[in-house]
Amino acid sequence: LKFLGRNADWIKIGGENVSLFQLETYLDKIKPPSIDAVLSPAPDARLGYVIELIALKKDQLRIDSLVQTFNAGVMPYEKIRNVCLVDSIPRTPLGKSLRKVY
């Protein structure tokens, strides 16, 4: 039996399997439509990966509240550990974020 599918949406954080798709879905549910932000895995020496929030610089003043709300609703190992502010978030023609570009 061979499973075919996308493994790119799963990462290990401290030995736990984490679905980036589920975390992105939760982020989309809680963030105001005016904030453009996505999640990205960031390498970490101790945990393997941590969750990083990529957001536009123009939204900088509202990001702290978003991070607090997000972190309150996820498991401790799924919390946003880093915030990276950028001028624009690269996306595919279908609107998906290009995580590897950050």
mmCIF file of N, CA, C and O in Angstrom:
data_model
loop_
_atom_site.group_PDB
_atom_site.id
_atom_site.type_symbol
_atom_site.label_atom_id
_atom_site.label_comp_id
_atom_site.label_asym_id
_atom_site.label_seq_id
_atom_site.Cartn_x
_atom_site.Cartn_y
_atom_site.Cartn_z
ATOM 1 N N LEU A 1 0.853 -1.171 0.000
ATOM 2 C CA LEU A 1 0.000 0.000 0.000
ATOM 3 C C LEU A 1 0.895 1.227 0.000
ATOM 4 O O LEU A 1 1.787 1.344 0.837
ATOM 5 N N LYS A 2 0.675 2.114 -0.933
ATOM 6 C CA LYS A 2 1.470 3.331 -1.011
ATOM 7 C C LYS A 2 0.537 4.531 -0.976
ATOM 8 O O LYS A 2 -0.379 4.652 -1.793
ATOM 9 N N PHE A 3 0.751 5.407 -0.009
ATOM 10 C CA PHE A 3 -0.082 6.593 0.115
ATOM 11 C C PHE A 3 0.474 7.698 -0.764
ATOM 12 O O PHE A 3 1.669 7.969 -0.760
ATOM 13 N N LEU A 4 -0.399 8.307 -1.499
ATOM 14 C CA LEU A 4 -0.019 9.445 -2.318
ATOM 15 C C LEU A 4 -0.719 10.668 -1.743
ATOM 16 O O LEU A 4 -1.877 10.614 -1.395
ATOM 17 N N GLY A 5 -0.004 11.748 -1.654
ATOM 18 C CA GLY A 5 -0.621 12.949 -1.113
ATOM 19 C C GLY A 5 0.431 13.975 -0.780
ATOM 20 O O GLY A 5 1.608 13.820 -1.104
ATOM 21 N N ARG A 6 -0.004 15.023 -0.120
ATOM 22 C CA ARG A 6 0.877 16.130 0.192
ATOM 23 C C ARG A 6 1.382 16.017 1.632
ATOM 24 O O ARG A 6 0.615 16.129 2.577
ATOM 25 N N ASN A 7 2.669 15.799 1.790
ATOM 26 C CA ASN A 7 3.278 15.792 3.113
ATOM 27 C C ASN A 7 3.750 17.174 3.514
ATOM 28 O O ASN A 7 4.146 17.395 4.639
ATOM 29 N N ALA A 8 3.743 18.113 2.589
ATOM 30 C CA ALA A 8 4.268 19.440 2.856
ATOM 31 C C ALA A 8 3.454 20.183 3.908
ATOM 32 O O ALA A 8 3.945 21.129 4.499
ATOM 33 N N ASP A 9 2.235 19.752 4.158
ATOM 34 C CA ASP A 9 1.396 20.426 5.137
ATOM 35 C C ASP A 9 1.562 19.855 6.545
ATOM 36 O O ASP A 9 0.855 20.277 7.451
ATOM 37 N N TRP A 10 2.465 18.915 6.729
ATOM 38 C CA TRP A 10 2.714 18.333 8.046
ATOM 39 C C TRP A 10 4.158 18.582 8.458
ATOM 40 O O TRP A 10 5.073 18.399 7.664
ATOM 41 N N ILE A 11 4.347 18.999 9.703
ATOM 42 C CA ILE A 11 5.692 19.177 10.247
ATOM 43 C C ILE A 11 5.733 18.562 11.642
ATOM 44 O O ILE A 11 4.694 18.282 12.234
ATOM 45 N N LYS A 12 6.935 18.344 12.140
ATOM 46 C CA LYS A 12 7.118 17.850 13.506
ATOM 47 C C LYS A 12 7.600 18.988 14.375
ATOM 48 O O LYS A 12 8.568 19.663 14.051
ATOM 49 N N ILE A 13 6.918 19.186 15.481
ATOM 50 C CA ILE A 13 7.317 20.183 16.472
ATOM 51 C C ILE A 13 7.462 19.451 17.796
ATOM 52 O O ILE A 13 6.480 18.970 18.361
ATOM 53 N N GLY A 14 8.683 19.346 18.272
ATOM 54 C CA GLY A 14 8.915 18.662 19.544
ATOM 55 C C GLY A 14 8.379 17.247 19.564
ATOM 56 O O GLY A 14 7.865 16.791 20.577
ATOM 57 N N GLY A 15 8.455 16.537 18.439
ATOM 58 C CA GLY A 15 7.977 15.159 18.371
ATOM 59 C C GLY A 15 6.499 15.024 18.041
ATOM 60 O O GLY A 15 6.001 13.915 17.880
ATOM 61 N N GLU A 16 5.771 16.127 17.936
ATOM 62 C CA GLU A 16 4.338 16.095 17.629
ATOM 63 C C GLU A 16 4.115 16.405 16.154
ATOM 64 O O GLU A 16 4.718 17.329 15.612
ATOM 65 N N ASN A 17 3.240 15.632 15.506
ATOM 66 C CA ASN A 17 2.847 15.940 14.129
ATOM 67 C C ASN A 17 1.867 17.102 14.145
ATOM 68 O O ASN A 17 0.873 17.072 14.876
ATOM 69 N N VAL A 18 2.151 18.115 13.337
ATOM 70 C CA VAL A 18 1.316 19.309 13.305
ATOM 71 C C VAL A 18 0.884 19.564 11.864
ATOM 72 O O VAL A 18 1.706 19.572 10.952
ATOM 73 N N SER A 19 -0.400 19.792 11.671
ATOM 74 C CA SER A 19 -0.946 20.091 10.357
ATOM 75 C C SER A 19 -0.944 21.602 10.137
ATOM 76 O O SER A 19 -1.687 22.333 10.794
ATOM 77 N N LEU A 20 -0.121 22.061 9.207
ATOM 78 C CA LEU A 20 -0.109 23.487 8.876
ATOM 79 C C LEU A 20 -1.447 23.909 8.281
ATOM 80 O O LEU A 20 -1.901 25.028 8.498
ATOM 81 N N PHE A 21 -2.087 23.016 7.544
ATOM 82 C CA PHE A 21 -3.384 23.315 6.949
ATOM 83 C C PHE A 21 -4.414 23.637 8.027
ATOM 84 O O PHE A 21 -5.158 24.608 7.920
ATOM 85 N N GLN A 22 -4.452 22.831 9.093
ATOM 86 C CA GLN A 22 -5.418 23.076 10.171
ATOM 87 C C GLN A 22 -5.113 24.381 10.899
ATOM 88 O O GLN A 22 -6.034 25.122 11.257
ATOM 89 N N LEU A 23 -3.826 24.666 11.112
ATOM 90 C CA LEU A 23 -3.463 25.909 11.779
ATOM 91 C C LEU A 23 -3.803 27.119 10.908
ATOM 92 O O LEU A 23 -4.283 28.140 11.409
ATOM 93 N N GLU A 24 -3.570 27.011 9.598
ATOM 94 C CA GLU A 24 -3.930 28.096 8.673
ATOM 95 C C GLU A 24 -5.442 28.311 8.655
ATOM 96 O O GLU A 24 -5.917 29.449 8.611
ATOM 97 N N THR A 25 -6.206 27.227 8.696
ATOM 98 C CA THR A 25 -7.661 27.329 8.727
ATOM 99 C C THR A 25 -8.115 28.060 9.978
ATOM 100 O O THR A 25 -8.991 28.933 9.923
ATOM 101 N N TYR A 26 -7.507 27.739 11.107
ATOM 102 C CA TYR A 26 -7.850 28.423 12.353
ATOM 103 C C TYR A 26 -7.457 29.900 12.282
ATOM 104 O O TYR A 26 -8.226 30.766 12.682
ATOM 105 N N LEU A 27 -6.271 30.192 11.755
ATOM 106 C CA LEU A 27 -5.840 31.583 11.621
ATOM 107 C C LEU A 27 -6.821 32.364 10.757
ATOM 108 O O LEU A 27 -7.212 33.480 11.109
ATOM 109 N N ASP A 28 -7.228 31.798 9.644
ATOM 110 C CA ASP A 28 -8.174 32.473 8.754
ATOM 111 C C ASP A 28 -9.508 32.744 9.439
ATOM 112 O O ASP A 28 -10.181 33.724 9.135
ATOM 113 N N LYS A 29 -9.884 31.864 10.355
ATOM 114 C CA LYS A 29 -11.152 32.019 11.067
ATOM 115 C C LYS A 29 -11.104 33.167 12.087
ATOM 116 O O LYS A 29 -12.097 33.856 12.288
ATOM 117 N N ILE A 30 -9.943 33.402 12.699
ATOM 118 C CA ILE A 30 -9.873 34.401 13.766
ATOM 119 C C ILE A 30 -9.329 35.756 13.326
ATOM 120 O O ILE A 30 -9.533 36.753 14.012
ATOM 121 N N LYS A 31 -8.641 35.811 12.193
ATOM 122 C CA LYS A 31 -8.028 37.083 11.812
ATOM 123 C C LYS A 31 -9.017 37.956 11.057
ATOM 124 O O LYS A 31 -9.819 37.466 10.272
ATOM 125 N N PRO A 32 -8.940 39.260 11.294
ATOM 126 C CA PRO A 32 -9.793 40.176 10.533
ATOM 127 C C PRO A 32 -9.427 40.122 9.053
ATOM 128 O O PRO A 32 -8.256 39.936 8.708
ATOM 129 N N PRO A 33 -10.391 40.297 8.163
ATOM 130 C CA PRO A 33 -10.106 40.231 6.727
ATOM 131 C C PRO A 33 -9.104 41.293 6.265
ATOM 132 O O PRO A 33 -8.440 41.115 5.250
ATOM 133 N N SER A 34 -8.968 42.359 7.013
ATOM 134 C CA SER A 34 -8.055 43.432 6.616
ATOM 135 C C SER A 34 -6.585 43.109 6.889
ATOM 136 O O SER A 34 -5.696 43.801 6.405
ATOM 137 N N ILE A 35 -6.314 42.063 7.659
ATOM 138 C CA ILE A 35 -4.933 41.678 7.953
ATOM 139 C C ILE A 35 -4.513 40.565 7.002
ATOM 140 O O ILE A 35 -5.186 39.548 6.896
ATOM 141 N N ASP A 36 -3.389 40.770 6.332
ATOM 142 C CA ASP A 36 -2.846 39.737 5.439
ATOM 143 C C ASP A 36 -1.700 39.059 6.176
ATOM 144 O O ASP A 36 -0.649 39.661 6.404
ATOM 145 N N ALA A 37 -1.914 37.812 6.569
ATOM 146 C CA ALA A 37 -0.912 37.065 7.326
ATOM 147 C C ALA A 37 -1.053 35.577 7.028
ATOM 148 O O ALA A 37 -2.154 35.092 6.785
ATOM 149 N N VAL A 38 0.078 34.880 7.055
ATOM 150 C CA VAL A 38 0.103 33.433 6.848
ATOM 151 C C VAL A 38 1.069 32.806 7.849
ATOM 152 O O VAL A 38 1.902 33.494 8.437
ATOM 153 N N LEU A 39 0.943 31.495 8.009
ATOM 154 C CA LEU A 39 1.840 30.761 8.886
ATOM 155 C C LEU A 39 2.897 30.042 8.064
ATOM 156 O O LEU A 39 2.627 29.617 6.938
ATOM 157 N N SER A 40 4.076 29.898 8.655
ATOM 158 C CA SER A 40 5.160 29.208 7.979
ATOM 159 C C SER A 40 5.987 28.461 9.022
ATOM 160 O O SER A 40 6.181 28.960 10.132
ATOM 161 N N PRO A 41 6.478 27.259 8.684
ATOM 162 C CA PRO A 41 7.365 26.563 9.619
ATOM 163 C C PRO A 41 8.754 27.199 9.577
ATOM 164 O O PRO A 41 9.254 27.543 8.516
ATOM 165 N N ALA A 42 9.352 27.370 10.737
ATOM 166 C CA ALA A 42 10.716 27.901 10.824
ATOM 167 C C ALA A 42 11.574 26.858 11.526
ATOM 168 O O ALA A 42 11.185 26.338 12.587
ATOM 169 N N PRO A 43 12.732 26.521 10.979
ATOM 170 C CA PRO A 43 13.608 25.527 11.619
ATOM 171 C C PRO A 43 14.012 25.979 13.019
ATOM 172 O O PRO A 43 14.247 27.159 13.267
ATOM 173 N N ASP A 44 14.073 25.008 13.925
ATOM 174 C CA ASP A 44 14.458 25.281 15.308
ATOM 175 C C ASP A 44 15.368 24.142 15.780
ATOM 176 O O ASP A 44 15.022 22.967 15.601
ATOM 177 N N ALA A 45 16.489 24.494 16.389
ATOM 178 C CA ALA A 45 17.470 23.492 16.799
ATOM 179 C C ALA A 45 16.914 22.521 17.842
ATOM 180 O O ALA A 45 17.227 21.335 17.830
ATOM 181 N N ARG A 46 16.079 22.992 18.744
ATOM 182 C CA ARG A 46 15.579 22.154 19.827
ATOM 183 C C ARG A 46 14.303 21.404 19.458
ATOM 184 O O ARG A 46 14.157 20.224 19.732
ATOM 185 N N LEU A 47 13.356 22.083 18.799
ATOM 186 C CA LEU A 47 12.046 21.498 18.539
ATOM 187 C C LEU A 47 11.896 20.899 17.137
ATOM 188 O O LEU A 47 10.918 20.224 16.860
ATOM 189 N N GLY A 48 12.831 21.146 16.258
ATOM 190 C CA GLY A 48 12.707 20.709 14.866
ATOM 191 C C GLY A 48 12.164 21.846 14.019
ATOM 192 O O GLY A 48 12.810 22.333 13.113
ATOM 193 N N TYR A 49 10.952 22.272 14.328
ATOM 194 C CA TYR A 49 10.325 23.428 13.694
ATOM 195 C C TYR A 49 9.529 24.189 14.739
ATOM 196 O O TYR A 49 9.144 23.626 15.768
ATOM 197 N N VAL A 50 9.275 25.445 14.472
ATOM 198 C CA VAL A 50 8.333 26.256 15.239
ATOM 199 C C VAL A 50 7.444 26.980 14.236
ATOM 200 O O VAL A 50 7.770 27.079 13.053
ATOM 201 N N ILE A 51 6.332 27.488 14.721
ATOM 202 C CA ILE A 51 5.406 28.212 13.866
ATOM 203 C C ILE A 51 5.786 29.689 13.843
ATOM 204 O O ILE A 51 6.015 30.303 14.883
ATOM 205 N N GLU A 52 5.842 30.228 12.622
ATOM 206 C CA GLU A 52 6.172 31.633 12.423
ATOM 207 C C GLU A 52 5.013 32.290 11.692
ATOM 208 O O GLU A 52 4.442 31.716 10.774
ATOM 209 N N LEU A 53 4.670 33.504 12.115
ATOM 210 C CA LEU A 53 3.638 34.271 11.447
ATOM 211 C C LEU A 53 4.309 35.248 10.498
ATOM 212 O O LEU A 53 5.175 36.016 10.906
ATOM 213 N N ILE A 54 3.922 35.205 9.239
ATOM 214 C CA ILE A 54 4.413 36.141 8.239
ATOM 215 C C ILE A 54 3.280 37.138 8.009
ATOM 216 O O ILE A 54 2.173 36.746 7.639
ATOM 217 N N ALA A 55 3.544 38.417 8.259
ATOM 218 C CA ALA A 55 2.506 39.439 8.135
ATOM 219 C C ALA A 55 3.064 40.675 7.455
ATOM 220 O O ALA A 55 4.279 40.902 7.438
ATOM 221 N N LEU A 56 2.173 41.473 6.934
ATOM 222 C CA LEU A 56 2.580 42.710 6.275
ATOM 223 C C LEU A 56 2.987 43.765 7.306
ATOM 224 O O LEU A 56 2.369 43.871 8.371
ATOM 225 N N LYS A 57 4.006 44.540 6.972
ATOM 226 C CA LYS A 57 4.489 45.592 7.869
ATOM 227 C C LYS A 57 3.388 46.580 8.222
ATOM 228 O O LYS A 57 3.334 47.074 9.340
ATOM 229 N N LYS A 58 2.493 46.846 7.285
ATOM 230 C CA LYS A 58 1.428 47.815 7.532
ATOM 231 C C LYS A 58 0.467 47.358 8.636
ATOM 232 O O LYS A 58 -0.234 48.161 9.225
ATOM 233 N N ASP A 59 0.444 46.074 8.934
ATOM 234 C CA ASP A 59 -0.439 45.521 9.966
ATOM 235 C C ASP A 59 0.263 45.349 11.317
ATOM 236 O O ASP A 59 -0.290 44.755 12.230
ATOM 237 N N GLN A 60 1.464 45.867 11.438
ATOM 238 C CA GLN A 60 2.310 45.626 12.605
ATOM 239 C C GLN A 60 1.616 45.925 13.939
ATOM 240 O O GLN A 60 1.744 45.170 14.890
ATOM 241 N N LEU A 61 0.857 46.990 14.013
ATOM 242 C CA LEU A 61 0.235 47.380 15.281
ATOM 243 C C LEU A 61 -0.875 46.430 15.724
ATOM 244 O O LEU A 61 -1.193 46.366 16.901
ATOM 245 N N ARG A 62 -1.452 45.677 14.799
ATOM 246 C CA ARG A 62 -2.559 44.774 15.144
ATOM 247 C C ARG A 62 -2.130 43.318 15.274
ATOM 248 O O ARG A 62 -2.931 42.454 15.623
ATOM 249 N N ILE A 63 -0.871 43.029 15.014
ATOM 250 C CA ILE A 63 -0.387 41.650 15.015
ATOM 251 C C ILE A 63 -0.339 41.047 16.417
ATOM 252 O O ILE A 63 -0.660 39.881 16.613
ATOM 253 N N ASP A 64 0.069 41.835 17.424
ATOM 254 C CA ASP A 64 0.167 41.293 18.791
ATOM 255 C C ASP A 64 -1.148 40.697 19.260
ATOM 256 O O ASP A 64 -1.181 39.621 19.850
ATOM 257 N N SER A 65 -2.231 41.382 18.988
ATOM 258 C CA SER A 65 -3.546 40.890 19.384
ATOM 259 C C SER A 65 -3.893 39.600 18.652
ATOM 260 O O SER A 65 -4.428 38.662 19.243
ATOM 261 N N LEU A 66 -3.569 39.540 17.375
ATOM 262 C CA LEU A 66 -3.827 38.334 16.588
ATOM 263 C C LEU A 66 -3.024 37.154 17.121
ATOM 264 O O LEU A 66 -3.550 36.051 17.276
ATOM 265 N N VAL A 67 -1.756 37.380 17.440
ATOM 266 C CA VAL A 67 -0.898 36.312 17.972
ATOM 267 C C VAL A 67 -1.441 35.818 19.312
ATOM 268 O O VAL A 67 -1.509 34.608 19.562
ATOM 269 N N GLN A 68 -1.860 36.726 20.186
ATOM 270 C CA GLN A 68 -2.407 36.323 21.485
ATOM 271 C C GLN A 68 -3.664 35.482 21.322
ATOM 272 O O GLN A 68 -3.838 34.462 21.988
ATOM 273 N N THR A 69 -4.544 35.911 20.433
ATOM 274 C CA THR A 69 -5.783 35.162 20.196
ATOM 275 C C THR A 69 -5.481 33.787 19.618
ATOM 276 O O THR A 69 -6.041 32.780 20.048
ATOM 277 N N PHE A 70 -4.576 33.732 18.641
ATOM 278 C CA PHE A 70 -4.194 32.459 18.021
ATOM 279 C C PHE A 70 -3.594 31.518 19.063
ATOM 280 O O PHE A 70 -4.004 30.367 19.183
ATOM 281 N N ASN A 71 -2.627 32.020 19.832
ATOM 282 C CA ASN A 71 -1.935 31.177 20.810
ATOM 283 C C ASN A 71 -2.860 30.666 21.901
ATOM 284 O O ASN A 71 -2.640 29.588 22.447
ATOM 285 N N ALA A 72 -3.907 31.411 22.212
ATOM 286 C CA ALA A 72 -4.862 30.967 23.229
ATOM 287 C C ALA A 72 -5.725 29.799 22.744
ATOM 288 O O ALA A 72 -6.270 29.058 23.559
ATOM 289 N N GLY A 73 -5.823 29.617 21.421
ATOM 290 C CA GLY A 73 -6.707 28.601 20.879
ATOM 291 C C GLY A 73 -6.034 27.354 20.337
ATOM 292 O O GLY A 73 -6.712 26.510 19.755
ATOM 293 N N VAL A 74 -4.708 27.236 20.500
ATOM 294 C CA VAL A 74 -3.992 26.074 19.967
ATOM 295 C C VAL A 74 -3.215 25.374 21.080
ATOM 296 O O VAL A 74 -3.069 25.906 22.179
ATOM 297 N N MET A 75 -2.692 24.212 20.750
ATOM 298 C CA MET A 75 -1.868 23.472 21.711
ATOM 299 C C MET A 75 -0.571 24.253 21.967
ATOM 300 O O MET A 75 -0.117 24.999 21.089
ATOM 301 N N PRO A 76 0.057 24.060 23.125
ATOM 302 C CA PRO A 76 1.281 24.814 23.438
ATOM 303 C C PRO A 76 2.382 24.681 22.384
ATOM 304 O O PRO A 76 3.055 25.656 22.072
ATOM 305 N N TYR A 77 2.560 23.510 21.801
ATOM 306 C CA TYR A 77 3.616 23.323 20.806
ATOM 307 C C TYR A 77 3.247 23.939 19.451
ATOM 308 O O TYR A 77 4.101 24.084 18.579
ATOM 309 N N GLU A 78 1.976 24.326 19.260
ATOM 310 C CA GLU A 78 1.530 24.923 18.009
ATOM 311 C C GLU A 78 1.540 26.458 18.038
ATOM 312 O O GLU A 78 1.196 27.091 17.043
ATOM 313 N N LYS A 79 1.919 27.026 19.139
ATOM 314 C CA LYS A 79 1.878 28.484 19.283
ATOM 315 C C LYS A 79 2.844 29.181 18.336
ATOM 316 O O LYS A 79 3.890 28.637 17.976
ATOM 317 N N ILE A 80 2.489 30.402 17.952
ATOM 318 C CA ILE A 80 3.362 31.230 17.126
ATOM 319 C C ILE A 80 4.538 31.656 17.992
ATOM 320 O O ILE A 80 4.360 32.241 19.062
ATOM 321 N N ARG A 81 5.751 31.350 17.546
ATOM 322 C CA ARG A 81 6.963 31.686 18.310
ATOM 323 C C ARG A 81 7.703 32.878 17.718
ATOM 324 O O ARG A 81 8.442 33.549 18.418
ATOM 325 N N ASN A 82 7.541 33.111 16.404
ATOM 326 C CA ASN A 82 8.232 34.208 15.724
ATOM 327 C C ASN A 82 7.237 34.964 14.857
ATOM 328 O O ASN A 82 6.295 34.379 14.326
ATOM 329 N N VAL A 83 7.493 36.250 14.687
ATOM 330 C CA VAL A 83 6.721 37.069 13.754
ATOM 331 C C VAL A 83 7.707 37.708 12.797
ATOM 332 O O VAL A 83 8.702 38.285 13.216
ATOM 333 N N CYS A 84 7.431 37.573 11.518
ATOM 334 C CA CYS A 84 8.268 38.164 10.475
ATOM 335 C C CYS A 84 7.404 39.148 9.689
ATOM 336 O O CYS A 84 6.373 38.767 9.135
ATOM 337 N N LEU A 85 7.817 40.415 9.667
ATOM 338 C CA LEU A 85 7.076 41.438 8.940
ATOM 339 C C LEU A 85 7.712 41.650 7.572
ATOM 340 O O LEU A 85 8.928 41.813 7.467
ATOM 341 N N VAL A 86 6.893 41.628 6.536
ATOM 342 C CA VAL A 86 7.366 41.755 5.162
ATOM 343 C C VAL A 86 6.553 42.816 4.428
ATOM 344 O O VAL A 86 5.477 43.222 4.876
ATOM 345 N N ASP A 87 7.073 43.250 3.277
ATOM 346 C CA ASP A 87 6.362 44.234 2.461
ATOM 347 C C ASP A 87 5.204 43.600 1.679
ATOM 348 O O ASP A 87 4.180 44.236 1.459
ATOM 349 N N SER A 88 5.396 42.346 1.258
ATOM 350 C CA SER A 88 4.336 41.638 0.537
ATOM 351 C C SER A 88 4.490 40.137 0.773
ATOM 352 O O SER A 88 5.577 39.653 1.051
ATOM 353 N N ILE A 89 3.385 39.430 0.654
ATOM 354 C CA ILE A 89 3.380 37.981 0.830
ATOM 355 C C ILE A 89 3.220 37.352 -0.552
ATOM 356 O O ILE A 89 2.174 37.517 -1.186
ATOM 357 N N PRO A 90 4.266 36.659 -1.039
ATOM 358 C CA PRO A 90 4.179 36.036 -2.363
ATOM 359 C C PRO A 90 3.111 34.938 -2.376
ATOM 360 O O PRO A 90 3.005 34.160 -1.433
ATOM 361 N N ARG A 91 2.331 34.922 -3.440
ATOM 362 C CA ARG A 91 1.250 33.938 -3.561
ATOM 363 C C ARG A 91 1.233 33.323 -4.953
ATOM 364 O O ARG A 91 1.691 33.925 -5.911
ATOM 365 N N THR A 92 0.679 32.136 -5.039
ATOM 366 C CA THR A 92 0.484 31.473 -6.321
ATOM 367 C C THR A 92 -0.707 32.127 -7.028
ATOM 368 O O THR A 92 -1.461 32.883 -6.399
ATOM 369 N N PRO A 93 -0.917 31.819 -8.304
ATOM 370 C CA PRO A 93 -2.092 32.367 -8.993
ATOM 371 C C PRO A 93 -3.423 31.978 -8.333
ATOM 372 O O PRO A 93 -4.410 32.682 -8.464
ATOM 373 N N LEU A 94 -3.427 30.881 -7.573
ATOM 374 C CA LEU A 94 -4.640 30.458 -6.879
ATOM 375 C C LEU A 94 -4.784 31.101 -5.498
ATOM 376 O O LEU A 94 -5.749 30.849 -4.791
ATOM 377 N N GLY A 95 -3.797 31.900 -5.090
ATOM 378 C CA GLY A 95 -3.876 32.596 -3.811
ATOM 379 C C GLY A 95 -3.188 31.915 -2.653
ATOM 380 O O GLY A 95 -3.196 32.430 -1.544
ATOM 381 N N LYS A 96 -2.579 30.754 -2.886
ATOM 382 C CA LYS A 96 -1.863 30.077 -1.808
ATOM 383 C C LYS A 96 -0.531 30.781 -1.567
ATOM 384 O O LYS A 96 0.101 31.239 -2.506
ATOM 385 N N SER A 97 -0.117 30.823 -0.311
ATOM 386 C CA SER A 97 1.161 31.476 -0.009
ATOM 387 C C SER A 97 2.330 30.587 -0.437
ATOM 388 O O SER A 97 2.242 29.362 -0.398
ATOM 389 N N LEU A 98 3.374 31.224 -0.856
ATOM 390 C CA LEU A 98 4.608 30.519 -1.242
ATOM 391 C C LEU A 98 5.526 30.503 -0.035
ATOM 392 O O LEU A 98 6.392 31.361 0.118
ATOM 393 N N ARG A 99 5.362 29.538 0.846
ATOM 394 C CA ARG A 99 6.107 29.481 2.109
ATOM 395 C C ARG A 99 7.607 29.478 1.928
ATOM 396 O O ARG A 99 8.324 30.066 2.706
ATOM 397 N N LYS A 100 8.127 28.810 0.923
ATOM 398 C CA LYS A 100 9.570 28.657 0.765
ATOM 399 C C LYS A 100 10.254 29.954 0.352
ATOM 400 O O LYS A 100 11.455 30.052 0.403
ATOM 401 N N VAL A 101 9.504 30.961 -0.048
ATOM 402 C CA VAL A 101 10.091 32.226 -0.502
ATOM 403 C C VAL A 101 10.531 33.097 0.665
ATOM 404 O O VAL A 101 11.440 33.882 0.565
ATOM 405 N N TYR A 102 9.930 32.941 1.838
ATOM 406 C CA TYR A 102 10.245 33.800 2.975
ATOM 407 C C TYR A 102 11.645 33.519 3.432
ATOM 408 O O TYR A 102 12.279 34.116 4.105
#
